């Protein structure tokens, strides 16, 4: 199973609007998760980077050749799944995604928008409460602090540990 595909499945299955934001670097599976957000709600900071690449073969060490072959087949299957997911969420053909994934494919925010990973390049001011839809400010204001969560869960914080 492609790392990250479980999260993508959860995002797609959610009946909520999923906002995704790349703040620093969305590399590999993070780029897939960024692209899997709700269309129109996928954002990237102007100086952030995104990168897609082929899955890597896990270290084979001193494995028997038959085990190396099993892992290689699994990586090919994972690559094909990743290509399909990225093609679906970016609007590119599987051939296009497969071609750019042959080597690490780095994208600045402009290139990521052109490739279909994001919908909008945003700035830090937009990531405040204005980022949320109507009524979200109240929801965010009602979120408990970590200390309140701990207290309600019966967790006692001991200083000095």
PDB file of C-alpha atoms in Angstrom:
ATOM      1  CA  UNK A   1       0.000   0.000   0.000  1.00  0.00           C
ATOM      2  CA  UNK A   2       1.307   3.424  -0.877  1.00  0.00           C
ATOM      3  CA  UNK A   3       2.271   5.374   2.224  1.00  0.00           C
ATOM      4  CA  UNK A   4      -0.254   8.160   2.540  1.00  0.00           C
ATOM      5  CA  UNK A   5      -2.971   6.415   0.532  1.00  0.00           C
ATOM      6  CA  UNK A   6      -4.868   5.595   3.743  1.00  0.00           C
ATOM      7  CA  UNK A   7      -4.952   9.289   4.596  1.00  0.00           C
ATOM      8  CA  UNK A   8      -5.999  10.152   1.049  1.00  0.00           C
ATOM      9  CA  UNK A   9      -8.811   7.608   1.326  1.00  0.00           C
ATOM     10  CA  UNK A  10      -9.938   9.245   4.552  1.00  0.00           C
ATOM     11  CA  UNK A  11      -9.839  12.705   2.980  1.00  0.00           C
ATOM     12  CA  UNK A  12     -11.848  11.580  -0.043  1.00  0.00           C
ATOM     13  CA  UNK A  13     -14.373   9.692   2.113  1.00  0.00           C
ATOM     14  CA  UNK A  14     -14.904  12.640   4.454  1.00  0.00           C
ATOM     15  CA  UNK A  15     -18.117  14.524   3.941  1.00  0.00           C
ATOM     16  CA  UNK A  16     -16.411  17.716   5.044  1.00  0.00           C
ATOM     17  CA  UNK A  17     -14.523  20.344   3.111  1.00  0.00           C
ATOM     18  CA  UNK A  18     -10.829  19.548   3.539  1.00  0.00           C
ATOM     19  CA  UNK A  19      -8.459  22.526   3.389  1.00  0.00           C
ATOM     20  CA  UNK A  20      -4.835  21.635   2.651  1.00  0.00           C
ATOM     21  CA  UNK A  21      -1.989  24.120   3.005  1.00  0.00           C
ATOM     22  CA  UNK A  22       1.703  23.737   2.147  1.00  0.00           C
ATOM     23  CA  UNK A  23       3.666  26.036   4.414  1.00  0.00           C
ATOM     24  CA  UNK A  24       7.241  24.778   3.949  1.00  0.00           C
ATOM     25  CA  UNK A  25       7.766  21.658   1.887  1.00  0.00           C
ATOM     26  CA  UNK A  26       5.228  19.077   0.703  1.00  0.00           C
ATOM     27  CA  UNK A  27       7.497  16.257  -0.398  1.00  0.00           C
ATOM     28  CA  UNK A  28       6.455  12.795  -1.533  1.00  0.00           C
ATOM     29  CA  UNK A  29       3.339  11.636   0.294  1.00  0.00           C
ATOM     30  CA  UNK A  30       2.794  15.123   1.724  1.00  0.00           C
ATOM     31  CA  UNK A  31       2.420  16.373  -1.852  1.00  0.00           C
ATOM     32  CA  UNK A  32      -0.186  13.679  -2.513  1.00  0.00           C
ATOM     33  CA  UNK A  33      -2.090  14.717   0.620  1.00  0.00           C
ATOM     34  CA  UNK A  34      -1.891  18.371  -0.457  1.00  0.00           C
ATOM     35  CA  UNK A  35      -3.371  17.503  -3.865  1.00  0.00           C
ATOM     36  CA  UNK A  36      -6.121  15.350  -2.312  1.00  0.00           C
ATOM     37  CA  UNK A  37      -7.742  18.278  -0.496  1.00  0.00           C
ATOM     38  CA  UNK A  38     -11.089  19.646  -1.605  1.00  0.00           C
ATOM     39  CA  UNK A  39     -10.841  21.332  -5.014  1.00  0.00           C
ATOM     40  CA  UNK A  40     -10.695  25.084  -4.523  1.00  0.00           C
ATOM     41  CA  UNK A  41      -9.386  24.634  -0.951  1.00  0.00           C
ATOM     42  CA  UNK A  42      -5.805  23.548  -1.708  1.00  0.00           C
ATOM     43  CA  UNK A  43      -3.333  26.308  -0.837  1.00  0.00           C
ATOM     44  CA  UNK A  44       0.400  26.908  -0.838  1.00  0.00           C
ATOM     45  CA  UNK A  45       2.524  29.683   0.591  1.00  0.00           C
ATOM     46  CA  UNK A  46       4.463  31.653  -2.062  1.00  0.00           C
ATOM     47  CA  UNK A  47       7.884  30.301  -1.056  1.00  0.00           C
ATOM     48  CA  UNK A  48       6.845  26.735  -0.248  1.00  0.00           C
ATOM     49  CA  UNK A  49       7.968  23.769  -2.350  1.00  0.00           C
ATOM     50  CA  UNK A  50       6.251  20.608  -3.467  1.00  0.00           C
ATOM     51  CA  UNK A  51       7.899  17.503  -4.870  1.00  0.00           C
ATOM     52  CA  UNK A  52       6.679  14.192  -6.253  1.00  0.00           C
ATOM     53  CA  UNK A  53       8.863  11.153  -6.732  1.00  0.00           C
ATOM     54  CA  UNK A  54       8.717   7.422  -7.213  1.00  0.00           C
ATOM     55  CA  UNK A  55       8.406   5.262  -4.102  1.00  0.00           C
ATOM     56  CA  UNK A  56      11.725   4.008  -2.818  1.00  0.00           C
ATOM     57  CA  UNK A  57      12.805   0.397  -2.460  1.00  0.00           C
ATOM     58  CA  UNK A  58      13.251  -0.453   1.223  1.00  0.00           C
ATOM     59  CA  UNK A  59      16.742  -1.470   2.233  1.00  0.00           C
ATOM     60  CA  UNK A  60      17.396  -5.042   1.175  1.00  0.00           C
ATOM     61  CA  UNK A  61      20.465  -5.657   3.350  1.00  0.00           C
ATOM     62  CA  UNK A  62      21.347  -9.311   3.281  1.00  0.00           C
ATOM     63  CA  UNK A  63      17.981 -10.544   2.016  1.00  0.00           C
ATOM     64  CA  UNK A  64      17.686 -13.543  -0.243  1.00  0.00           C
ATOM     65  CA  UNK A  65      17.166 -12.651  -3.912  1.00  0.00           C
ATOM     66  CA  UNK A  66      13.565 -13.925  -3.784  1.00  0.00           C
ATOM     67  CA  UNK A  67      12.738 -11.397  -1.028  1.00  0.00           C
ATOM     68  CA  UNK A  68      14.344  -8.579  -3.020  1.00  0.00           C
ATOM     69  CA  UNK A  69      12.156  -9.536  -5.988  1.00  0.00           C
ATOM     70  CA  UNK A  70       9.030  -9.513  -3.794  1.00  0.00           C
ATOM     71  CA  UNK A  71       9.882  -6.018  -2.522  1.00  0.00           C
ATOM     72  CA  UNK A  72      10.644  -4.759  -6.025  1.00  0.00           C
ATOM     73  CA  UNK A  73       7.254  -5.965  -7.288  1.00  0.00           C
ATOM     74  CA  UNK A  74       5.530  -4.257  -4.361  1.00  0.00           C
ATOM     75  CA  UNK A  75       7.320  -0.967  -5.082  1.00  0.00           C
ATOM     76  CA  UNK A  76       6.183  -1.122  -8.726  1.00  0.00           C
ATOM     77  CA  UNK A  77       2.600  -1.713  -7.556  1.00  0.00           C
ATOM     78  CA  UNK A  78       2.889   1.207  -5.117  1.00  0.00           C
ATOM     79  CA  UNK A  79       4.271   3.449  -7.857  1.00  0.00           C
ATOM     80  CA  UNK A  80       1.349   2.608 -10.128  1.00  0.00           C
ATOM     81  CA  UNK A  81      -1.117   3.388  -7.309  1.00  0.00           C
ATOM     82  CA  UNK A  82       0.640   6.686  -6.591  1.00  0.00           C
ATOM     83  CA  UNK A  83       0.506   7.640 -10.282  1.00  0.00           C
ATOM     84  CA  UNK A  84      -3.241   6.926 -10.415  1.00  0.00           C
ATOM     85  CA  UNK A  85      -3.946   8.924  -7.246  1.00  0.00           C
ATOM     86  CA  UNK A  86      -1.866  11.912  -8.348  1.00  0.00           C
ATOM     87  CA  UNK A  87      -3.448  11.854 -11.808  1.00  0.00           C
ATOM     88  CA  UNK A  88      -6.923  11.806 -10.261  1.00  0.00           C
ATOM     89  CA  UNK A  89      -6.275  14.685  -7.853  1.00  0.00           C
ATOM     90  CA  UNK A  90      -4.215  16.902 -10.173  1.00  0.00           C
ATOM     91  CA  UNK A  91      -6.236  16.409 -13.347  1.00  0.00           C
ATOM     92  CA  UNK A  92      -3.169  15.248 -15.282  1.00  0.00           C
ATOM     93  CA  UNK A  93      -2.989  12.062 -17.297  1.00  0.00           C
ATOM     94  CA  UNK A  94      -1.334   9.011 -15.756  1.00  0.00           C
ATOM     95  CA  UNK A  95       1.270   9.232 -18.517  1.00  0.00           C
ATOM     96  CA  UNK A  96       2.141  12.828 -17.583  1.00  0.00           C
ATOM     97  CA  UNK A  97       2.441  12.006 -13.875  1.00  0.00           C
ATOM     98  CA  UNK A  98       4.496   8.892 -14.599  1.00  0.00           C
ATOM     99  CA  UNK A  99       6.838  10.875 -16.860  1.00  0.00           C
ATOM    100  CA  UNK A 100       7.543  13.652 -14.345  1.00  0.00           C
ATOM    101  CA  UNK A 101       7.972  11.114 -11.524  1.00  0.00           C
ATOM    102  CA  UNK A 102      10.880   9.358 -13.232  1.00  0.00           C
ATOM    103  CA  UNK A 103      13.145  11.742 -11.314  1.00  0.00           C
ATOM    104  CA  UNK A 104      12.251  13.931  -8.317  1.00  0.00           C
ATOM    105  CA  UNK A 105       9.952  16.676  -9.652  1.00  0.00           C
ATOM    106  CA  UNK A 106      10.224  19.889  -7.633  1.00  0.00           C
ATOM    107  CA  UNK A 107       7.589  22.600  -7.916  1.00  0.00           C
ATOM    108  CA  UNK A 108       7.427  26.110  -6.562  1.00  0.00           C
ATOM    109  CA  UNK A 109       3.961  27.451  -5.773  1.00  0.00           C
ATOM    110  CA  UNK A 110       3.378  28.663  -9.339  1.00  0.00           C
ATOM    111  CA  UNK A 111       4.416  25.366 -10.897  1.00  0.00           C
ATOM    112  CA  UNK A 112       2.362  23.408  -8.335  1.00  0.00           C
ATOM    113  CA  UNK A 113      -0.714  25.428  -9.307  1.00  0.00           C
ATOM    114  CA  UNK A 114      -0.054  24.815 -13.014  1.00  0.00           C
ATOM    115  CA  UNK A 115       0.395  21.081 -12.351  1.00  0.00           C
ATOM    116  CA  UNK A 116      -2.888  20.921 -10.393  1.00  0.00           C
ATOM    117  CA  UNK A 117      -1.485  20.140  -6.938  1.00  0.00           C
ATOM    118  CA  UNK A 118      -2.973  23.346  -5.490  1.00  0.00           C
ATOM    119  CA  UNK A 119      -5.644  25.844  -6.437  1.00  0.00           C
ATOM    120  CA  UNK A 120      -4.317  29.067  -4.948  1.00  0.00           C
ATOM    121  CA  UNK A 121      -1.079  30.623  -3.805  1.00  0.00           C
ATOM    122  CA  UNK A 122      -1.760  32.381  -0.518  1.00  0.00           C
ATOM    123  CA  UNK A 123       0.070  34.460   2.046  1.00  0.00           C
ATOM    124  CA  UNK A 124       0.373  34.357   5.831  1.00  0.00           C
ATOM    125  CA  UNK A 125      -2.416  36.887   6.417  1.00  0.00           C
ATOM    126  CA  UNK A 126      -4.884  34.602   4.637  1.00  0.00           C
ATOM    127  CA  UNK A 127      -4.074  31.752   7.023  1.00  0.00           C
ATOM    128  CA  UNK A 128      -5.744  33.510   9.958  1.00  0.00           C
ATOM    129  CA  UNK A 129      -9.442  33.270  10.783  1.00  0.00           C
ATOM    130  CA  UNK A 130     -10.312  34.544   7.308  1.00  0.00           C
ATOM    131  CA  UNK A 131      -9.121  31.171   6.031  1.00  0.00           C
ATOM    132  CA  UNK A 132     -12.149  29.504   7.581  1.00  0.00           C
ATOM    133  CA  UNK A 133     -15.679  29.651   6.238  1.00  0.00           C
ATOM    134  CA  UNK A 134     -18.659  31.316   7.873  1.00  0.00           C
ATOM    135  CA  UNK A 135     -19.151  30.185  11.456  1.00  0.00           C
ATOM    136  CA  UNK A 136     -15.672  28.660  11.774  1.00  0.00           C
ATOM    137  CA  UNK A 137     -14.452  31.497  13.997  1.00  0.00           C
ATOM    138  CA  UNK A 138     -16.880  30.391  16.733  1.00  0.00           C
ATOM    139  CA  UNK A 139     -15.777  26.778  16.393  1.00  0.00           C
ATOM    140  CA  UNK A 140     -12.129  27.787  16.684  1.00  0.00           C
ATOM    141  CA  UNK A 141     -12.911  29.994  19.695  1.00  0.00           C
ATOM    142  CA  UNK A 142     -14.571  27.016  21.425  1.00  0.00           C
ATOM    143  CA  UNK A 143     -11.530  24.731  21.030  1.00  0.00           C
ATOM    144  CA  UNK A 144     -10.112  23.766  24.407  1.00  0.00           C
ATOM    145  CA  UNK A 145      -6.512  24.516  25.322  1.00  0.00           C
ATOM    146  CA  UNK A 146      -4.150  21.535  25.778  1.00  0.00           C
ATOM    147  CA  UNK A 147      -4.303  22.074  29.539  1.00  0.00           C
ATOM    148  CA  UNK A 148      -8.129  21.936  29.513  1.00  0.00           C
ATOM    149  CA  UNK A 149      -8.056  18.741  27.405  1.00  0.00           C
ATOM    150  CA  UNK A 150      -5.656  17.143  29.901  1.00  0.00           C
ATOM    151  CA  UNK A 151      -7.785  18.216  32.876  1.00  0.00           C
ATOM    152  CA  UNK A 152     -11.006  16.892  31.301  1.00  0.00           C
ATOM    153  CA  UNK A 153      -9.259  13.610  30.416  1.00  0.00           C
ATOM    154  CA  UNK A 154      -8.105  13.181  34.027  1.00  0.00           C
ATOM    155  CA  UNK A 155      -4.441  13.654  33.158  1.00  0.00           C
ATOM    156  CA  UNK A 156      -2.358  15.313  35.823  1.00  0.00           C
ATOM    157  CA  UNK A 157       0.690  17.169  34.617  1.00  0.00           C
ATOM    158  CA  UNK A 158       3.675  16.786  36.897  1.00  0.00           C
ATOM    159  CA  UNK A 159       6.226  19.591  36.648  1.00  0.00           C
ATOM    160  CA  UNK A 160       9.867  18.720  36.206  1.00  0.00           C
ATOM    161  CA  UNK A 161       9.405  15.497  34.261  1.00  0.00           C
TER     162      UNK A 161
END
